XYZ file of C-alpha atoms in Angstrom:
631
model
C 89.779 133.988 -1.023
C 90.423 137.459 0.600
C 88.574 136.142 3.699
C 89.932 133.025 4.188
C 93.831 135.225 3.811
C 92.278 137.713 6.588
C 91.310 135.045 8.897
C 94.460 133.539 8.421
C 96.019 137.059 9.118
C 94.465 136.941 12.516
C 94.784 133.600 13.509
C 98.912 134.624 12.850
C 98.510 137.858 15.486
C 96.417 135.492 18.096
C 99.407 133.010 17.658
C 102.132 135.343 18.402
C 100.735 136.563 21.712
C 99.977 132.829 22.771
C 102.648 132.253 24.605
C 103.587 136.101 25.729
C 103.356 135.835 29.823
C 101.030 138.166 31.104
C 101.838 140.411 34.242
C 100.676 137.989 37.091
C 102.716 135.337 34.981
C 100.205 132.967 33.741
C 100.479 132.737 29.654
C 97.840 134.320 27.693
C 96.027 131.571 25.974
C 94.880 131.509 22.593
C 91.196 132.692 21.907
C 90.819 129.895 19.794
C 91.748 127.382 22.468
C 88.765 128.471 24.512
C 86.242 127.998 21.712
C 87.386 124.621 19.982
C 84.132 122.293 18.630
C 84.084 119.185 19.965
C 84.857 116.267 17.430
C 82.676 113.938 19.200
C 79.235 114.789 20.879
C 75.788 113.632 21.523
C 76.758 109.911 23.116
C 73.575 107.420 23.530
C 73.722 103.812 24.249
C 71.306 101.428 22.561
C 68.741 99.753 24.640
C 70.254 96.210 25.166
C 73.505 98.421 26.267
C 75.585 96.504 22.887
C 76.150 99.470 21.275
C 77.160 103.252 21.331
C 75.992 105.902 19.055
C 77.960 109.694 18.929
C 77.986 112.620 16.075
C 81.143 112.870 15.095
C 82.529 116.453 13.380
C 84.096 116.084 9.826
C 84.563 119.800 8.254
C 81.568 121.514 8.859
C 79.459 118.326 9.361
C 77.908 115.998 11.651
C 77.877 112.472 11.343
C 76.948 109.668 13.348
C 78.612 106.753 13.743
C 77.767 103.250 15.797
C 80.822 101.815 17.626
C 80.632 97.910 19.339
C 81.198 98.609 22.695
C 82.605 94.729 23.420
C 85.016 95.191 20.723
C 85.369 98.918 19.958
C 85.088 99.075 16.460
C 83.305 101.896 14.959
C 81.314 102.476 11.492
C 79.922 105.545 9.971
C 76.281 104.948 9.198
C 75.393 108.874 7.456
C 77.234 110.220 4.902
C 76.124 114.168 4.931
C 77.965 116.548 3.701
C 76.232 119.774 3.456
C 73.851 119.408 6.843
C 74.384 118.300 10.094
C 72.193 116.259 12.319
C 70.957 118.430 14.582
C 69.223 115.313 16.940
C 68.525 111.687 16.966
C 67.908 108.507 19.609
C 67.883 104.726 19.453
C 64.501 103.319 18.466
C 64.909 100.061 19.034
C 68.364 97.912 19.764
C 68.641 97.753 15.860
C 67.705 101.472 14.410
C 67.700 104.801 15.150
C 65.622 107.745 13.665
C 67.409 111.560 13.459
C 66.819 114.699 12.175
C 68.359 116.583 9.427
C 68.958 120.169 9.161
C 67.095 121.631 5.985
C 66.978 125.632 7.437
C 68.898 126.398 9.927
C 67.501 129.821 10.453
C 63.799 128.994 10.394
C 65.327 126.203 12.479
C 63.515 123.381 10.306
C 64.816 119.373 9.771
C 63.869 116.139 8.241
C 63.706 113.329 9.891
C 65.017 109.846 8.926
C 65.312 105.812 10.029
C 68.521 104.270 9.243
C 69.579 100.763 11.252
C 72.712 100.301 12.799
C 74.060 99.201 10.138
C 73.965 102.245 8.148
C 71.359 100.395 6.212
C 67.782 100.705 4.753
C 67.347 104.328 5.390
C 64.164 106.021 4.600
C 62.718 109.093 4.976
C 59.710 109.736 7.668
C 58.879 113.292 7.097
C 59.219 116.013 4.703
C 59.975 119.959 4.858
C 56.285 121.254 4.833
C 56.821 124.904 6.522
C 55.853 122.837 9.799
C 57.879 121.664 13.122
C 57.495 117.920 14.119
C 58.672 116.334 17.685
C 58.742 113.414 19.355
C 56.791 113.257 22.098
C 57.268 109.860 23.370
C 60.671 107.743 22.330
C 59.045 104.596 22.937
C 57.889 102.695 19.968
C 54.374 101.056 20.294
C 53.833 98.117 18.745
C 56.849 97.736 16.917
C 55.932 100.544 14.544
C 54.722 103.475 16.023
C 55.827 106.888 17.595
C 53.718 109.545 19.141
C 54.471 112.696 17.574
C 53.307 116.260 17.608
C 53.342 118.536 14.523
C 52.089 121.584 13.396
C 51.119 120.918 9.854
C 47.878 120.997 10.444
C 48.237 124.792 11.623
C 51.415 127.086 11.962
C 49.859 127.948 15.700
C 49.287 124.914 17.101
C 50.819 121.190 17.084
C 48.099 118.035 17.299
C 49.263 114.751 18.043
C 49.879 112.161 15.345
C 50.592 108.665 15.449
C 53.353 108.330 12.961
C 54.034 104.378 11.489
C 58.017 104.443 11.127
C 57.544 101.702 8.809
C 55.496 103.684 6.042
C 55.946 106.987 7.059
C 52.125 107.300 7.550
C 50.760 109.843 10.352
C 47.285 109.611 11.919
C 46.303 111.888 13.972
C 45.173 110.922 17.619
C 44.166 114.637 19.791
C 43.513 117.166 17.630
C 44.297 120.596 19.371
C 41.867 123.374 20.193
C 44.141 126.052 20.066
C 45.143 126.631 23.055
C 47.049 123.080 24.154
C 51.091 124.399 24.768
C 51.935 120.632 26.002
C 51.400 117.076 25.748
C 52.437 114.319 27.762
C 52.169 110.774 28.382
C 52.872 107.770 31.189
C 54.613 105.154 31.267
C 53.114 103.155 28.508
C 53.455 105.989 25.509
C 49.454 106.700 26.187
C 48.616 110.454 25.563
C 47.021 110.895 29.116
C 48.009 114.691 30.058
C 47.727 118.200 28.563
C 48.465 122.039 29.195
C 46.706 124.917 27.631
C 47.112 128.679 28.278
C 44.954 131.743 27.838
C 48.616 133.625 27.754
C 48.795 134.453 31.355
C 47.230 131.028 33.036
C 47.532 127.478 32.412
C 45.553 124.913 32.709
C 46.508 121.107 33.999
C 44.524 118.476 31.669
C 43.451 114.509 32.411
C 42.243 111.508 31.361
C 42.520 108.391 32.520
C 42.232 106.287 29.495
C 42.844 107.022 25.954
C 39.846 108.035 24.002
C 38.273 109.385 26.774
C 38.100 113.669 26.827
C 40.418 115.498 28.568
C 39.012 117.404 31.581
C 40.879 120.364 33.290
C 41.861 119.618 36.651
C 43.780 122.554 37.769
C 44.641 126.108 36.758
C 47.688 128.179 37.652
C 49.009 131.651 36.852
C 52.220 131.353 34.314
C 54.577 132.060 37.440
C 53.333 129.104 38.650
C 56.102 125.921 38.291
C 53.356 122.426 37.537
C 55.914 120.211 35.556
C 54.770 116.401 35.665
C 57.743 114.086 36.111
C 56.051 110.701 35.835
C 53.050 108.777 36.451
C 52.716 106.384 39.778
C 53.199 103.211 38.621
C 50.777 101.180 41.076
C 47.775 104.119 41.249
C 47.460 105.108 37.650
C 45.610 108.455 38.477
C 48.781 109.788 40.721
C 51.455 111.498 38.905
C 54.569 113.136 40.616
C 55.227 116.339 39.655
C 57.702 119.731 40.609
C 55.286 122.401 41.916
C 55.213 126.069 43.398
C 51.656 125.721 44.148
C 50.464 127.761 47.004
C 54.054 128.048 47.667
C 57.389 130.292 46.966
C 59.766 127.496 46.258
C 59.154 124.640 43.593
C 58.876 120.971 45.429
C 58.637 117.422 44.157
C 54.782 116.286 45.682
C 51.890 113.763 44.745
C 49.115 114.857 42.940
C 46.016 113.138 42.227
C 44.583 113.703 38.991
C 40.888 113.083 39.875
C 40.790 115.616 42.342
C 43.294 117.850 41.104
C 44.694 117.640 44.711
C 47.951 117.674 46.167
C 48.700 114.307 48.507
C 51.850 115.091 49.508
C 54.920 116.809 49.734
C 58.028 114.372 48.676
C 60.678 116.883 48.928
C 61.105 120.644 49.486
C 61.500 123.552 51.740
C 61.016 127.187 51.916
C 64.799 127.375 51.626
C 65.201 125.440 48.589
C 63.877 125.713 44.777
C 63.508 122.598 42.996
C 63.887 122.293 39.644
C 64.620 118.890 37.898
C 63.819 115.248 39.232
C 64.953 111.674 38.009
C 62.397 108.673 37.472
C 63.561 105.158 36.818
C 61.447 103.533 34.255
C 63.200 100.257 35.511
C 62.475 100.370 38.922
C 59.187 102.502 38.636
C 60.141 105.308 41.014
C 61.559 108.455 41.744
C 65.640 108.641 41.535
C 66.437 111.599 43.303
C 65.225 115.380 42.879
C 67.851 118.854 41.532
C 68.026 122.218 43.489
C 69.762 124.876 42.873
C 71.497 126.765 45.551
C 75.065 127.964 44.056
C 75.278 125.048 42.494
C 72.885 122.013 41.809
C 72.971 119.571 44.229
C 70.649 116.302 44.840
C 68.481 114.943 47.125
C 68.294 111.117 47.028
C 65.193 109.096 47.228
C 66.785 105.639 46.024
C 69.871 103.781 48.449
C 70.784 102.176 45.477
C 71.376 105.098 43.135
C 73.131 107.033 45.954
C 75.319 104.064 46.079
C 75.649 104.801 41.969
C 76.652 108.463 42.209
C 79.140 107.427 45.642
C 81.034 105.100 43.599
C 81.177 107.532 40.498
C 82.456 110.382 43.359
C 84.766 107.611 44.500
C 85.964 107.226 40.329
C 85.794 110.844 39.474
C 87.176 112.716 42.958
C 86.455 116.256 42.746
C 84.567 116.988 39.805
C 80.391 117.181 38.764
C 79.158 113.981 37.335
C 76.261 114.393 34.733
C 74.376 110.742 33.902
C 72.868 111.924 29.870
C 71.825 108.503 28.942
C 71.443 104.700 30.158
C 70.404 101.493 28.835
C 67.288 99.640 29.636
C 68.791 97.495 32.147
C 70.504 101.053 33.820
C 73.401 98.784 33.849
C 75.554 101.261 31.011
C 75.954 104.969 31.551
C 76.665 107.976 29.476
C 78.519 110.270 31.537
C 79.362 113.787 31.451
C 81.943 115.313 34.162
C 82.999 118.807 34.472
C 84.422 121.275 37.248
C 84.521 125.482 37.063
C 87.993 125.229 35.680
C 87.531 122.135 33.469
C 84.786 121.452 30.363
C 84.923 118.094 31.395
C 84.811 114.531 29.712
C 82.708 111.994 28.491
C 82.795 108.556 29.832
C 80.868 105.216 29.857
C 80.052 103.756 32.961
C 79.547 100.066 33.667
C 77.436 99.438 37.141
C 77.774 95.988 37.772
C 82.053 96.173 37.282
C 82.182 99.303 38.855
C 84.487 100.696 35.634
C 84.878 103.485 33.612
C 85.613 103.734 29.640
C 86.746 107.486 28.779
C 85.231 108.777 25.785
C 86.673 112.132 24.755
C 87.288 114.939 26.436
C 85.001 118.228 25.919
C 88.194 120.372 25.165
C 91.488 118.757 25.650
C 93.194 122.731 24.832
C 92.133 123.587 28.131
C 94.295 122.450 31.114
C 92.593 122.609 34.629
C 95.534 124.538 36.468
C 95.485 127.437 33.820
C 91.675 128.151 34.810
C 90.061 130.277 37.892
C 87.535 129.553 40.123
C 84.106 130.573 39.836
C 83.183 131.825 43.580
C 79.169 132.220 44.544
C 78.775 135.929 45.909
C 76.457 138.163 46.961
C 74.930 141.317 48.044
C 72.377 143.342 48.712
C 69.982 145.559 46.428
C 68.913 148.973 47.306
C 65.508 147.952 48.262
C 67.149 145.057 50.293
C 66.629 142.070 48.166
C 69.416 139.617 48.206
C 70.928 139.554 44.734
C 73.138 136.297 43.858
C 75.734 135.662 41.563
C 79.286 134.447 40.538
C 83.109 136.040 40.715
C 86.095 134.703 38.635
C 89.137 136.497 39.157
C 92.351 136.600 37.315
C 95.649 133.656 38.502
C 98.366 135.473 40.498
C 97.183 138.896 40.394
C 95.643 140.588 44.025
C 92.352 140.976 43.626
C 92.618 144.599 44.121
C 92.091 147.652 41.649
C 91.170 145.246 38.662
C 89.552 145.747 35.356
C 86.523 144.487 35.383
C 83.806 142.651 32.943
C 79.997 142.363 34.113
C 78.314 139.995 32.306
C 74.617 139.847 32.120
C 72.900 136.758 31.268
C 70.333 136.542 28.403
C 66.833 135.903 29.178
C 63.708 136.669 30.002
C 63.509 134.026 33.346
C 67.213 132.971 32.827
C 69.648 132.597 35.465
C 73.958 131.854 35.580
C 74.919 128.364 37.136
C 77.770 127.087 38.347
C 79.760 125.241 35.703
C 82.807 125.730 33.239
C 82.283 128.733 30.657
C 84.391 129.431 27.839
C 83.779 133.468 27.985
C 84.032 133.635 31.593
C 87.731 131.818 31.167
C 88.512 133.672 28.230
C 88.124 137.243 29.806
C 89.465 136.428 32.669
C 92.805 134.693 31.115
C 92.863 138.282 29.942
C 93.297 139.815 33.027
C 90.027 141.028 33.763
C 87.844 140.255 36.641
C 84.444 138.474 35.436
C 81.139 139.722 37.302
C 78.299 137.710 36.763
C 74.726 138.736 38.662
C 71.404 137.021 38.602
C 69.753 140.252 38.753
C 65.762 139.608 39.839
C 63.410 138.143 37.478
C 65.985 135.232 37.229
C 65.227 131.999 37.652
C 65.917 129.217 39.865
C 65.225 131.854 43.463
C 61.298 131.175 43.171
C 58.640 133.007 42.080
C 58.573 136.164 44.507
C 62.415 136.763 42.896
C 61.692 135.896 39.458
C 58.471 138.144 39.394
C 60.511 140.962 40.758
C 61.576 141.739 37.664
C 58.700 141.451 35.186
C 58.748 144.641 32.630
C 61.518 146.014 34.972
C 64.108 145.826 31.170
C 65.604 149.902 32.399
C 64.847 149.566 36.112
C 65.266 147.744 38.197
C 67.342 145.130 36.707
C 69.624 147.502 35.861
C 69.269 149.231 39.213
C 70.797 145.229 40.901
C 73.265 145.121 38.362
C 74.605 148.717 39.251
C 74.506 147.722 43.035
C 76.302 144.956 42.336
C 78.985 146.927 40.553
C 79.069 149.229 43.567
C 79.572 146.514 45.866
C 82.678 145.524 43.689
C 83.996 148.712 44.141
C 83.214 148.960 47.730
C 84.996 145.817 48.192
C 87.930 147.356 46.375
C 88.285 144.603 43.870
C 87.041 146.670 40.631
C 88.992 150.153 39.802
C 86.012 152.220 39.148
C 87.263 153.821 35.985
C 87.963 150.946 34.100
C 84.491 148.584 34.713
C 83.039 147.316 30.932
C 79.533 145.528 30.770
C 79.138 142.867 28.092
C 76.129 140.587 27.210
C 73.801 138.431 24.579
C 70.508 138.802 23.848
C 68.775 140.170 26.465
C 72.245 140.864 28.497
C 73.262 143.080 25.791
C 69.886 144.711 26.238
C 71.355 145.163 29.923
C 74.527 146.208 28.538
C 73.391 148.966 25.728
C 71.127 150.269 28.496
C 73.854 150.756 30.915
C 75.981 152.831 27.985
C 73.243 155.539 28.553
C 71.141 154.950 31.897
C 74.235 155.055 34.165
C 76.619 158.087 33.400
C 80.236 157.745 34.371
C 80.049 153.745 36.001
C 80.865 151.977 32.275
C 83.928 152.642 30.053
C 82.375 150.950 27.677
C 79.397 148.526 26.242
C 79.302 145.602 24.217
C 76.636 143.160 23.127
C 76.393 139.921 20.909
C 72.836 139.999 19.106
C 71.447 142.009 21.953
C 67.532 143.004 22.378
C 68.011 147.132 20.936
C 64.117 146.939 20.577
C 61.659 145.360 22.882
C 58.908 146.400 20.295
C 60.533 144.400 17.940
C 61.410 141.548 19.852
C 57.603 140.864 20.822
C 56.707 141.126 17.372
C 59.569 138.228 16.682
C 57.668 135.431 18.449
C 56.809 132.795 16.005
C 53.210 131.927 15.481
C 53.344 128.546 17.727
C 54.207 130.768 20.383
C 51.344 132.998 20.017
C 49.207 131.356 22.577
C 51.906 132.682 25.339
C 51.871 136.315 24.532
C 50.111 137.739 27.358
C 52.692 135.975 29.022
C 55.563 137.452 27.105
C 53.814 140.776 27.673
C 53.874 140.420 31.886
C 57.498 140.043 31.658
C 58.869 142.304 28.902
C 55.847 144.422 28.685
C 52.716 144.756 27.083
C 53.080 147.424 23.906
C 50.151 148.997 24.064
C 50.006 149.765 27.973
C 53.985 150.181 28.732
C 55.092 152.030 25.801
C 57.096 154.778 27.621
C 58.964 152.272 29.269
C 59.372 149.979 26.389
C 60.864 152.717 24.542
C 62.851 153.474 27.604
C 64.461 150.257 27.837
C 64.876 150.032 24.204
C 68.243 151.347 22.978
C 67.008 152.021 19.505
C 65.621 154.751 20.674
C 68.311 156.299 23.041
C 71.238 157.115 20.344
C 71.293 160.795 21.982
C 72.182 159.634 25.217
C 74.995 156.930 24.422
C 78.416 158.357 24.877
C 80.747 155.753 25.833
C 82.213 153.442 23.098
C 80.285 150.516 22.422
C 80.670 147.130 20.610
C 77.889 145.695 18.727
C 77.654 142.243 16.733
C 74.549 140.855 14.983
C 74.065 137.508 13.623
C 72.840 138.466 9.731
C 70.782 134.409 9.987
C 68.706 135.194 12.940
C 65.245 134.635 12.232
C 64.385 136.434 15.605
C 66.942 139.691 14.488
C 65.974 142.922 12.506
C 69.385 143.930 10.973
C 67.722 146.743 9.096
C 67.162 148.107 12.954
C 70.517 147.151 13.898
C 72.143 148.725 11.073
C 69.967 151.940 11.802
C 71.106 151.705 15.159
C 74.783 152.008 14.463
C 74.177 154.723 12.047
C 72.519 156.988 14.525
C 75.387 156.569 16.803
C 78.025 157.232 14.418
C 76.370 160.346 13.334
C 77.058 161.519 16.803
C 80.965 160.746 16.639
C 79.712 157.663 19.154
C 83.378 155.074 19.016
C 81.150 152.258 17.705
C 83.205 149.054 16.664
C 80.289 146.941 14.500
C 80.508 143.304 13.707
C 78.350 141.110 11.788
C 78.696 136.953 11.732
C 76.669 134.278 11.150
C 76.288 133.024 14.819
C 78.621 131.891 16.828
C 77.700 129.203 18.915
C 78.807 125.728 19.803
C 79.228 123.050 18.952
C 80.061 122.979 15.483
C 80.137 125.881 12.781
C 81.143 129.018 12.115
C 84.751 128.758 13.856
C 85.792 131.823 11.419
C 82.872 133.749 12.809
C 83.917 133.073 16.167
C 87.047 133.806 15.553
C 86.722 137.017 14.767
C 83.965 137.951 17.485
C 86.305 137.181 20.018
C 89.617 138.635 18.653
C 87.559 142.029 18.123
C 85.935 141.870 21.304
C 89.275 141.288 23.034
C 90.680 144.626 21.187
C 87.664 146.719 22.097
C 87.806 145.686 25.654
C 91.672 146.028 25.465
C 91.754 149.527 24.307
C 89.135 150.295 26.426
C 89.467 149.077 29.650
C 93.384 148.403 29.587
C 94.517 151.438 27.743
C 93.455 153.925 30.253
């Protein structure tokens, strides 16, 4: 009961500053505002386009529910209480199969078949200790999915057939060891495979079920081969986003045969690649993603530039996300968003030309209250250009400001474009948000993203303290009042700036940040084990780098931290050695170190733990208050 009282204790003191106008005169909104769960989420539309499905947030569960789209009326089909489904998809026009969370830390579900109806529900697998996914979502034959599992062996996941009627699983490849992927074509037939040796990977084929799969290709791990799709009129061709004998990812035609590349569809040495469309339907490619600032397409079919010119026409001004479609592509899920707005869900009908709103993401959050999120960017010591994103505070001259850099997680991660809660939330309170895809991110090709294998100390940290300077050249940050704050592997960035960088951060904070890279190579699950020598080129291998493991590690650098820091750990993450944290904290306090320590039980979206986030963010807010204001 005590908890519950203190939580309502500081939902009361966010409440009474809610409507307090700051100094530029914008109101400061509440925390909680920024971080509301959606009550609706996951939207699908049913094959013959008849019906939509959603999860739908009652307490601290999901449910799903079916809703007529002619008529709107809407039933609840589950009934959980005490789990949430964590995924599901139409199997047919008349059922659907999800998965139930059994253990959320060793991340572990069952999954189920229920009709539309709600009715004749059955279970199709058990908790064994083992993982199961879907690899294709069609069903074959009326009755059968194409799964893989690891039951079989913790380390590796064969491929079963798996009757939804019975629940029976046969399996159809059994893996070697060393298979990290499966994939199929256009008819649900297993006909491609990946395996690694931990730093290369190997491109597998076959051109008819039961025949063995023979390598046709084999790249180092930096090297992008993602299939997209198989060429509907020459089998043997499949169209795929590679970096091949090249910097920047393209969409080209390979033939499987050979091995060889045919052709290049789309790319440049300008422009990185990194997600294409196929219609099933029309048995071709849509239009290809890159990523400059922002993503941005490249159309290869009239008809569904047409699509996304109408939906521009609809939805002026704002990024239109298609998530799901009928059979017919006829009925769209939509997702729309902006910088300054989380956006909406909608349902889009082709052949009217109309849209049905949904929800909204976060109907707390009104457009005109948020800040842009400007593309900016600057150059590195050793003259690499380093990219990233600004948001500055409403009415206030971006001159002199307080200032939080915020380091994304990773390894091979990168900041896009988009609405972000944090980002919004800091700078609401005044502060200017820095964000910097430092090298070794992704999404810049492979000479960039290499740059900054086992560089965790150097010079990562070395682009994200240029890009500090540059804010202070620029006169926007005041120099004595500059915090750094990240997750995971950004609070890595963070705790190492606390000690690495004497005098340029007031303070530190991190959320479940990397304090050991010893400890976080020793965290990868056994599926994973395969990709270790991969892990090992980009963190660093601990038997080779150890100095500069132990450099980069935190844990190990209590003597050197004297700036305050913040430090929250999520207690349920499997991946997370409290006991190290804990130590951590101790050290530091023995030295007289202002350490504010938090522990939760996550905090992510979409759904749980809004006490937990709660009080992340109101304690985060008075750490970087009294240390970055108060000065």
């Amino acid at each position: 009961m005590m908890r519950y009282k203190r939580y309502f204790l500081l939902f009361l003191i966010s409440l009474a500053f809610a409507c307090q106008p700051k100094e530029g005169g914008e109101r400061i909104i509440p925390l909680d505002d920024f971080f509301k769960s959606q009550d609706r989420m996951t939207y699908r539309v049913s094959p013959d386009g008849q019906n939509l499905s959603y999860l739908k947030l009652e307490g601290q569960s999901l449910n799903l529910y079916i809703e007529d789209i002619a008529s709107g009326k809407a039933k609840k089909i589950t009934h959980l209480e005490d789990k949430n489904i964590v995924f599901y998809f139409w199997l047919s026009n008349h059922e659907l199969i999800y998965y139930k969370e059994v253990d959320v830390a060793k991340r572990r579900s069952d999954i189920f078949i229920i009709n539309k109806e709600g009715a004749n529900e059955r279970q199709l697998s058990s908790n064994e200790k083992s993982r199961m996914r879907v690899i294709e979502d069609q069903l074959i034959d009326d009755k059968y999915l194409l799964i893989s599992s690891n039951k079989r062996d913790s380390t590796v996941f064969d491929v079963y057939r798996l009757n939804v009627r019975n629940g029976s699983m046969q399996m159809v490849a059994k893996n070697p060891g060393n298979i990290t992927d499966w994939r199929t074509d256009s008819e649900g037939k297993l006909r491609l495979a990946v395996s690694t040796d931990g730093a290369n990977t190997t491109m597998l084929y076959r051109a008819q079920e039961g025949q063995p799969f023979k390598p046709i290709m084999t790249n180092n791990f930096t090297t992008t081969f993602r299939p997209i799709a198989f060429k509907h009129d020459r089998p043997n061709i499949i169209y795929a986003i590679s970096s091949v004998g090249r910097d920047k990812s393209a969409l080209v035609e390979v033939d499987c045969n050979s091995g060889k590349e045919l052709k290049v569809l789309f790319g440049n040495d300008s422009l990185n690649i990194t997600d294409a469309q196929y219609s099933r339907k029309k048995q071709q490619m849509s239009f290809v993603i890159y990523e400059t600032w922002k993503k941005e397409k490249h159309y290869m079919d009239t008809s569904i530039k047409a699509l996304y010119k109408d939906l521009d026409a609809l939805l002026p001004k704002t990024e239109t996300r298609i998530l799901d479609r009928d059979q017919a592509e006829n009925v769209f899920v939509l997702r729309t968003f902006t910088d300054r707005n989380p956006g909406s869900y909608y349902l889009y009908f082709a052949d009217k030309r109309k849209l049905k709103k949904l929800s909204d993401f976060n109907p707390a959050i009104k457009q005109e209250e948020m800040s842009e999120m400007k593309p900016v960017s600057f150059q590195s010591r050793d003259s690499l250009t380093i990219n990233g994103y600004l948001t500055l505070p409403l009415h206030l001259k971006p001159e002199q400001l307080p200032v939080v850099v915020l380091p994304h997680d990773g390894p091979v991660d990168r900041n896009l474009w988009g609405y972000n809660a944090e980002v919004q939330f800091l700078v609401n309170r005044g502060y200017a948000v820095f964000q910097i895809n430092y090298r070794g991110s992704s999404g810049y090709g492979k000479a960039f993203m290499t740059a900054g294998f086992k560089q965790w100390g150097g010079k990562i940290q070395d682009d994200i303290n240029d890009g500090v300077r540059w804010l202070i050249e620029k006169k926007i940050a005041d120099p004595k009042r500059i915090g750094i704050y990240g997750a995971g592997f950004g609070g890595n960035i963070a705790l190492n700036s606390a000690y690495q960088n004497p005098g340029m951060y007031a303070c530190a904070a991190s959320n479940s940040g990397v304090i050991n890279l010893f400890a976080y190579l020793k965290s990868i699950p056994p599926f994973l084990s395969n990709s270790l020598q991969m892990y090992y080129e980009i963190v660093g291998d601990p038997l080779t780098d150890v100095d500069q493991m132990r450099k980069a590690s935190p844990l190990f650098q209590t003597d050197k931290i004297n700036i305050p820091v913040f430090i929250s750990q999520n207690v349920k993450d499997p991946n997370a050695n409290a006991a190290e944290t804990l130590q951590f904290v101790k050290n530091l306090k023995k030295r007289n170190v202002n350490v504010t320590y938090l522990e939760n039980e996550g905090i992510g979206f979409p759904t749980k733990n809004l006490e937990s986030r709660h009080q992340f963010y109101t304690a985060l807010e008075q750490f970087l208050e009294s240390n970055l204001k108060n000065r």
